[in-house]
PDB file of C-alpha atoms and ligand atoms in Angstrom:
ATOM      1  CA  MET F1206      -0.060  -0.162   0.078  1.00 56.00           C
ATOM      2  CA  SER F1207       1.280   3.310  -1.004  1.00 69.00           C
ATOM      3  CA  ALA F1208       1.951   6.070   1.918  1.00 75.00           C
ATOM      4  CA  PRO F1209      -0.721   8.707   2.383  1.00 89.00           C
ATOM      5  CA  LEU F1210       0.142  12.156   0.758  1.00 95.00           C
ATOM      6  CA  ARG F1211       1.375  14.696   2.504  1.00 97.00           C
ATOM      7  CA  ASN F1212      -0.409  18.179   2.169  1.00 98.00           C
ATOM      8  CA  ILE F1213       1.048  21.434   1.553  1.00 98.00           C
ATOM      9  CA  VAL F1214      -1.102  24.492   1.828  1.00 98.00           C
ATOM     10  CA  VAL F1215       0.037  27.715   0.092  1.00 98.00           C
ATOM     11  CA  LEU F1216      -1.248  31.129   1.362  1.00 98.00           C
ATOM     12  CA  ILE F1217      -1.198  33.987  -1.549  1.00 98.00           C
ATOM     13  CA  SER F1218      -2.135  37.590  -1.593  1.00 98.00           C
ATOM     14  CA  GLY F1219      -1.395  38.445  -5.315  1.00 97.00           C
ATOM     15  CA  ALA F1220       0.206  37.351  -8.560  1.00 97.00           C
ATOM     16  CA  GLY F1221       0.826  34.074  -7.634  1.00 97.00           C
ATOM     17  CA  SER F1222       4.439  33.745  -9.736  1.00 98.00           C
ATOM     18  CA  ASN F1223       5.628  31.782  -6.692  1.00 98.00           C
ATOM     19  CA  LEU F1224       2.748  29.376  -6.412  1.00 98.00           C
ATOM     20  CA  GLN F1225       2.761  28.808 -10.135  1.00 98.00           C
ATOM     21  CA  ALA F1226       6.616  27.942  -9.800  1.00 98.00           C
ATOM     22  CA  LEU F1227       5.457  25.477  -6.843  1.00 98.00           C
ATOM     23  CA  MET F1228       2.566  24.009  -8.960  1.00 98.00           C
ATOM     24  CA  ARG F1229       4.912  23.406 -11.732  1.00 98.00           C
ATOM     25  CA  ALA F1230       7.736  21.711  -9.789  1.00 98.00           C
ATOM     26  CA  ALA F1231       4.899  19.585  -7.980  1.00 98.00           C
ATOM     27  CA  GLN F1232       3.639  18.489 -11.544  1.00 97.00           C
ATOM     28  CA  GLN F1233       7.062  17.934 -13.445  1.00 97.00           C
ATOM     29  CA  GLU F1234       8.998  16.393 -10.581  1.00 97.00           C
ATOM     30  CA  GLN F1235       5.909  14.176  -9.412  1.00 97.00           C
ATOM     31  CA  TRP F1236       5.925  15.153  -6.097  1.00 97.00           C
ATOM     32  CA  GLU F1237       2.664  13.123  -5.143  1.00 97.00           C
ATOM     33  CA  GLN F1238       4.437   9.843  -6.796  1.00 96.00           C
ATOM     34  CA  ARG F1239       8.080  10.673  -5.528  1.00 96.00           C
ATOM     35  CA  LEU F1240       7.737  12.753  -2.580  1.00 97.00           C
ATOM     36  CA  GLN F1241       4.403  11.585  -1.492  1.00 97.00           C
ATOM     37  CA  ALA F1242       3.423  15.150  -1.299  1.00 98.00           C
ATOM     38  CA  ARG F1243       1.044  17.664  -2.870  1.00 98.00           C
ATOM     39  CA  ILE F1244      -0.523  21.080  -3.059  1.00 98.00           C
ATOM     40  CA  ALA F1245      -3.668  20.475  -1.266  1.00 97.00           C
ATOM     41  CA  ALA F1246      -5.141  23.795  -1.283  1.00 97.00           C
ATOM     42  CA  VAL F1247      -4.261  27.357  -1.774  1.00 98.00           C
ATOM     43  CA  VAL F1248      -5.667  30.120   0.318  1.00 98.00           C
ATOM     44  CA  SER F1249      -5.793  33.941  -0.503  1.00 98.00           C
ATOM     45  CA  ASN F1250      -6.792  36.862   1.586  1.00 98.00           C
ATOM     46  CA  ARG F1251      -7.869  38.710  -1.274  1.00 97.00           C
ATOM     47  CA  SER F1252     -10.530  38.218  -3.720  1.00 95.00           C
ATOM     48  CA  ASP F1253      -8.636  39.698  -6.459  1.00 95.00           C
ATOM     49  CA  ALA F1254      -5.443  37.773  -6.059  1.00 96.00           C
ATOM     50  CA  PRO F1255      -4.839  36.461  -9.710  1.00 96.00           C
ATOM     51  CA  GLY F1256      -2.964  33.775  -7.878  1.00 96.00           C
ATOM     52  CA  LEU F1257      -6.349  32.358  -7.023  1.00 95.00           C
ATOM     53  CA  ALA F1258      -7.481  32.389 -10.755  1.00 94.00           C
ATOM     54  CA  LEU F1259      -3.942  30.377 -11.584  1.00 94.00           C
ATOM     55  CA  ALA F1260      -4.882  27.868  -8.905  1.00 96.00           C
ATOM     56  CA  ARG F1261      -8.181  27.586  -9.771  1.00 95.00           C
ATOM     57  CA  THR F1262      -7.447  26.715 -13.267  1.00 95.00           C
ATOM     58  CA  ALA F1263      -4.813  24.403 -12.136  1.00 94.00           C
ATOM     59  CA  GLY F1264      -7.675  22.430 -10.495  1.00 95.00           C
ATOM     60  CA  LEU F1265      -6.532  23.082  -6.736  1.00 95.00           C
ATOM     61  CA  ALA F1266      -8.972  24.056  -4.098  1.00 95.00           C
ATOM     62  CA  CYS F1267      -9.158  27.350  -3.633  1.00 96.00           C
ATOM     63  CA  GLU F1268     -10.193  29.163  -0.498  1.00 96.00           C
ATOM     64  CA  LEU F1269     -10.781  32.953  -0.073  1.00 97.00           C
ATOM     65  CA  LEU F1270     -10.598  34.426   3.471  1.00 97.00           C
ATOM     66  CA  ASP F1271     -10.737  38.310   3.235  1.00 97.00           C
ATOM     67  CA  HIS F1272      -9.134  39.715   6.306  1.00 97.00           C
ATOM     68  CA  THR F1273     -11.368  42.909   5.885  1.00 96.00           C
ATOM     69  CA  GLU F1274     -14.278  40.874   7.264  1.00 97.00           C
ATOM     70  CA  TYR F1275     -12.663  40.245  10.794  1.00 97.00           C
ATOM     71  CA  PRO F1276     -12.737  42.558  13.828  1.00 97.00           C
ATOM     72  CA  SER F1277      -8.827  41.877  14.503  1.00 97.00           C
ATOM     73  CA  ARG F1278      -5.755  40.424  13.401  1.00 97.00           C
ATOM     74  CA  HIS F1279      -6.078  37.617  15.754  1.00 97.00           C
ATOM     75  CA  ALA F1280      -9.721  36.593  14.558  1.00 98.00           C
ATOM     76  CA  PHE F1281      -8.496  36.379  11.142  1.00 98.00           C
ATOM     77  CA  ASP F1282      -5.620  34.263  12.076  1.00 98.00           C
ATOM     78  CA  ALA F1283      -7.717  32.078  14.143  1.00 98.00           C
ATOM     79  CA  ALA F1284     -10.199  31.389  11.315  1.00 98.00           C
ATOM     80  CA  LEU F1285      -7.457  31.381   8.841  1.00 98.00           C
ATOM     81  CA  MET F1286      -5.877  28.586  10.806  1.00 98.00           C
ATOM     82  CA  THR F1287      -9.180  26.671  11.030  1.00 98.00           C
ATOM     83  CA  ARG F1288      -9.144  26.572   7.560  1.00 97.00           C
ATOM     84  CA  ILE F1289      -5.597  25.412   7.127  1.00 98.00           C
ATOM     85  CA  ASP F1290      -5.950  22.774   9.627  1.00 98.00           C
ATOM     86  CA  ALA F1291      -8.881  21.200   7.808  1.00 97.00           C
ATOM     87  CA  HIS F1292      -6.247  19.997   5.115  1.00 97.00           C
ATOM     88  CA  GLN F1293      -3.916  18.440   7.703  1.00 97.00           C
ATOM     89  CA  PRO F1294      -0.843  20.315   6.068  1.00 98.00           C
ATOM     90  CA  THR F1295       2.791  18.956   6.506  1.00 97.00           C
ATOM     91  CA  LEU F1296       3.901  21.964   5.115  1.00 98.00           C
ATOM     92  CA  VAL F1297       2.264  25.741   5.144  1.00 98.00           C
ATOM     93  CA  LEU F1298       3.972  27.979   2.575  1.00 98.00           C
ATOM     94  CA  LEU F1299       3.858  31.627   2.506  1.00 98.00           C
ATOM     95  CA  ALA F1300       3.933  32.605  -1.275  1.00 98.00           C
ATOM     96  CA  GLY F1301       3.485  36.703  -1.318  1.00 96.00           C
ATOM     97  CA  PHE F1302       1.154  36.360   1.690  1.00 97.00           C
ATOM     98  CA  MET F1303       1.088  40.323   2.531  1.00 94.00           C
ATOM     99  CA  ARG F1304       0.185  39.763   6.103  1.00 94.00           C
ATOM    100  CA  ILE F1305       1.753  40.244   9.507  1.00 92.00           C
ATOM    101  CA  LEU F1306       1.163  36.733  11.142  1.00 95.00           C
ATOM    102  CA  THR F1307      -0.065  36.777  15.243  1.00 96.00           C
ATOM    103  CA  PRO F1308       2.507  34.614  17.296  1.00 95.00           C
ATOM    104  CA  GLU F1309      -0.271  32.232  17.821  1.00 96.00           C
ATOM    105  CA  PHE F1310      -0.102  31.490  14.054  1.00 97.00           C
ATOM    106  CA  VAL F1311       3.647  31.376  13.996  1.00 97.00           C
ATOM    107  CA  ARG F1312       3.656  28.864  16.900  1.00 96.00           C
ATOM    108  CA  HIS F1313       0.875  26.772  15.751  1.00 97.00           C
ATOM    109  CA  TYR F1314       2.695  26.008  12.469  1.00 97.00           C
ATOM    110  CA  GLU F1315       6.375  25.886  14.115  1.00 94.00           C
ATOM    111  CA  GLY F1316       8.727  23.985  12.191  1.00 94.00           C
ATOM    112  CA  ARG F1317       6.363  23.501   9.077  1.00 97.00           C
ATOM    113  CA  LEU F1318       5.868  27.047   8.078  1.00 98.00           C
ATOM    114  CA  ILE F1319       7.902  28.619   5.155  1.00 98.00           C
ATOM    115  CA  ASN F1320       8.142  31.813   3.647  1.00 97.00           C
ATOM    116  CA  ILE F1321      10.163  33.414   0.734  1.00 98.00           C
ATOM    117  CA  HIS F1322      11.704  37.191   0.865  1.00 97.00           C
ATOM    118  CA  PRO F1323      12.932  39.201  -2.025  1.00 98.00           C
ATOM    119  CA  SER F1324      15.926  39.930  -0.503  1.00 98.00           C
ATOM    120  CA  LEU F1325      19.140  38.597   0.814  1.00 98.00           C
ATOM    121  CA  LEU F1326      18.134  37.990   4.371  1.00 97.00           C
ATOM    122  CA  PRO F1327      19.347  39.317   7.237  1.00 96.00           C
ATOM    123  CA  ALA F1328      19.384  42.465   4.774  1.00 97.00           C
ATOM    124  CA  PHE F1329      16.300  44.331   3.980  1.00 97.00           C
ATOM    125  CA  THR F1330      13.692  42.854   6.082  1.00 95.00           C
ATOM    126  CA  GLY F1331      10.185  44.231   5.412  1.00 94.00           C
ATOM    127  CA  LEU F1332       8.865  45.945   2.329  1.00 95.00           C
ATOM    128  CA  HIS F1333      10.123  47.827  -0.785  1.00 97.00           C
ATOM    129  CA  THR F1334      13.454  45.661  -0.339  1.00 98.00           C
ATOM    130  CA  HIS F1335      14.563  46.403  -4.291  1.00 98.00           C
ATOM    131  CA  ARG F1336      14.083  50.061  -4.038  1.00 98.00           C
ATOM    132  CA  ARG F1337      16.369  49.867  -0.451  1.00 98.00           C
ATOM    133  CA  ALA F1338      18.921  47.683  -2.216  1.00 98.00           C
ATOM    134  CA  LEU F1339      19.197  50.227  -4.969  1.00 98.00           C
ATOM    135  CA  GLU F1340      19.266  53.079  -2.715  1.00 98.00           C
ATOM    136  CA  ALA F1341      22.005  51.347  -0.402  1.00 98.00           C
ATOM    137  CA  GLY F1342      24.204  50.744  -3.790  1.00 98.00           C
ATOM    138  CA  CYS F1343      24.212  47.131  -3.501  1.00 98.00           C
ATOM    139  CA  LYS F1344      25.919  45.517  -6.379  1.00 98.00           C
ATOM    140  CA  VAL F1345      24.338  41.975  -5.629  1.00 98.00           C
ATOM    141  CA  ALA F1346      20.592  41.237  -4.535  1.00 98.00           C
ATOM    142  CA  GLY F1347      18.963  38.189  -4.231  1.00 98.00           C
ATOM    143  CA  ALA F1348      15.940  35.920  -2.404  1.00 98.00           C
ATOM    144  CA  THR F1349      15.793  33.918   0.619  1.00 98.00           C
ATOM    145  CA  VAL F1350      13.580  30.946   1.673  1.00 98.00           C
ATOM    146  CA  HIS F1351      13.574  30.771   5.608  1.00 98.00           C
ATOM    147  CA  ARG F1352      11.403  28.969   8.032  1.00 97.00           C
ATOM    148  CA  VAL F1353       9.188  31.487   9.903  1.00 97.00           C
ATOM    149  CA  THR F1354       9.863  32.324  13.593  1.00 93.00           C
ATOM    150  CA  ALA F1355       8.462  34.992  15.516  1.00 86.00           C
ATOM    151  CA  GLU F1356      10.345  37.893  14.411  1.00 85.00           C
ATOM    152  CA  LEU F1357       9.353  39.217  11.007  1.00 82.00           C
ATOM    153  CA  ASP F1358      11.442  37.888   7.888  1.00 84.00           C
ATOM    154  CA  HIS F1359      13.808  36.253  10.284  1.00 87.00           C
ATOM    155  CA  GLY F1360      14.265  32.483  10.878  1.00 93.00           C
ATOM    156  CA  PRO F1361      16.618  29.592   9.535  1.00 96.00           C
ATOM    157  CA  ILE F1362      17.396  30.131   6.226  1.00 97.00           C
ATOM    158  CA  LEU F1363      16.815  27.159   3.507  1.00 98.00           C
ATOM    159  CA  ALA F1364      17.851  28.260   0.668  1.00 98.00           C
ATOM    160  CA  GLN F1365      19.208  31.717  -0.981  1.00 98.00           C
ATOM    161  CA  ALA F1366      20.183  33.019  -4.570  1.00 98.00           C
ATOM    162  CA  ALA F1367      22.091  35.723  -5.321  1.00 98.00           C
ATOM    163  CA  VAL F1368      21.558  38.216  -8.720  1.00 98.00           C
ATOM    164  CA  PRO F1369      23.765  40.608  -9.837  1.00 98.00           C
ATOM    165  CA  VAL F1370      22.707  44.248  -9.530  1.00 98.00           C
ATOM    166  CA  MET F1371      23.220  46.488 -12.922  1.00 98.00           C
ATOM    167  CA  PRO F1372      24.182  50.091 -13.028  1.00 97.00           C
ATOM    168  CA  ASP F1373      20.755  50.910 -15.015  1.00 97.00           C
ATOM    169  CA  ASP F1374      18.317  49.082 -12.820  1.00 98.00           C
ATOM    170  CA  SER F1375      14.959  50.165 -11.399  1.00 98.00           C
ATOM    171  CA  PRO F1376      13.303  48.630  -8.655  1.00 98.00           C
ATOM    172  CA  GLU F1377      10.878  46.963 -11.098  1.00 98.00           C
ATOM    173  CA  THR F1378      14.058  45.558 -13.429  1.00 98.00           C
ATOM    174  CA  LEU F1379      15.702  44.400 -10.154  1.00 98.00           C
ATOM    175  CA  ALA F1380      12.489  42.802  -9.051  1.00 98.00           C
ATOM    176  CA  ALA F1381      12.106  40.608 -12.343  1.00 98.00           C
ATOM    177  CA  ARG F1382      15.575  39.579 -12.152  1.00 98.00           C
ATOM    178  CA  VAL F1383      15.061  38.424  -8.414  1.00 98.00           C
ATOM    179  CA  ARG F1384      11.662  36.996  -9.050  1.00 98.00           C
ATOM    180  CA  ALA F1385      13.505  34.642 -11.572  1.00 98.00           C
ATOM    181  CA  ALA F1386      15.689  33.250  -8.771  1.00 98.00           C
ATOM    182  CA  GLU F1387      12.821  33.003  -6.270  1.00 98.00           C
ATOM    183  CA  HIS F1388      10.928  30.617  -8.888  1.00 98.00           C
ATOM    184  CA  GLN F1389      14.198  28.157  -8.547  1.00 98.00           C
ATOM    185  CA  ILE F1390      14.823  28.434  -4.924  1.00 98.00           C
ATOM    186  CA  TYR F1391      10.983  28.198  -3.345  1.00 98.00           C
ATOM    187  CA  PRO F1392      10.237  24.614  -5.227  1.00 98.00           C
ATOM    188  CA  GLN F1393      14.064  23.658  -4.721  1.00 98.00           C
ATOM    189  CA  ALA F1394      13.986  24.280  -0.917  1.00 98.00           C
ATOM    190  CA  VAL F1395      10.612  22.606  -0.617  1.00 98.00           C
ATOM    191  CA  ARG F1396      11.519  19.419  -2.535  1.00 98.00           C
ATOM    192  CA  GLU F1397      14.722  19.221  -0.106  1.00 97.00           C
ATOM    193  CA  TRP F1398      12.356  20.068   2.766  1.00 97.00           C
ATOM    194  CA  LEU F1399      10.012  17.147   1.631  1.00 97.00           C
ATOM    195  CA  GLN F1400      13.068  14.408   0.843  1.00 96.00           C
ATOM    196  CA  THR F1401      14.700  14.892   3.982  1.00 93.00           C
ATOM    197  CA  ARG F1402      11.333  14.172   6.000  1.00 86.00           C
TER     198      ARG F1402
HETATM  199  C1  GRF J 476       7.669  37.670  -4.143  1.00 91.46           C
HETATM  200  O1  GRF J 476       8.557  38.784  -4.451  1.00 91.46           O
HETATM  201  C2  GRF J 476       7.506  37.224  -2.675  1.00 91.46           C
HETATM  202  O2  GRF J 476       9.179  36.882  -2.545  1.00 91.46           O
HETATM  203  C3  GRF J 476       7.068  38.327  -1.644  1.00 91.46           C
HETATM  204  O3  GRF J 476       6.151  38.408  -2.447  1.00 91.46           O
HETATM  205  C4  GRF J 476       6.337  38.432  -3.893  1.00 91.46           C
HETATM  206  C5  GRF J 476       5.041  37.612  -4.444  1.00 91.46           C
HETATM  207  O4  GRF J 476       5.333  37.283  -5.690  1.00 91.46           O
HETATM  208  N1  GRF J 476       7.155  37.773  -0.331  1.00 91.46           N
HETATM  209  P1  GRF J 476       4.279  36.605  -6.272  1.00 91.46           P
HETATM  210  O5  GRF J 476       2.805  36.468  -5.945  1.00 91.46           O
HETATM  211  O6  GRF J 476       4.414  34.968  -5.982  1.00 91.46           O
HETATM  212  O7  GRF J 476       4.241  36.657  -7.723  1.00 91.46           O
END
């Protein structure tokens, strides 16, 4: 008898290009057969997230949980945990999920909550990483996949990729170069996580 599949839940707020990279890797690398894992559900806090449409087209279970309909961050996170836990996830992936998480949420998924951040952490935590990297005169930029801990954009690093900063870069051109690297390292880090557990 084959081992039961391990569920991955992906949280998004926007374009979903990292989600797409993960979906592509899961399909091309046959994660179900080779790693006994699948993307079981995608949850978005925004109804207009293009990533939701991508997930729907791919036939994944999609859920919308609009944070504006909750009276507090705690109430939203509690509802989010209930939705996520319905899938009994082995991994919860933040893929452009633009919410600050409560300590309760982070604690609940400790050890199985992973994020991708568009900078070479520990440099440039928070927002506007590309503009700040350009303003600082950085010659390299990049992206980081890390385990999520209570402190924003901290936690043990699982994968990193560096890209060059070009003299004529704008935040947008740099973001595009970093994004391409994100699409390599996020699936790679998840694959390695699944292979070693
Ligand atoms: C990515 O740059 C990711 O690193 C950051 O948010 C962005 C999400 O992009 N956390 P997408 O929705 O995956 O295209």
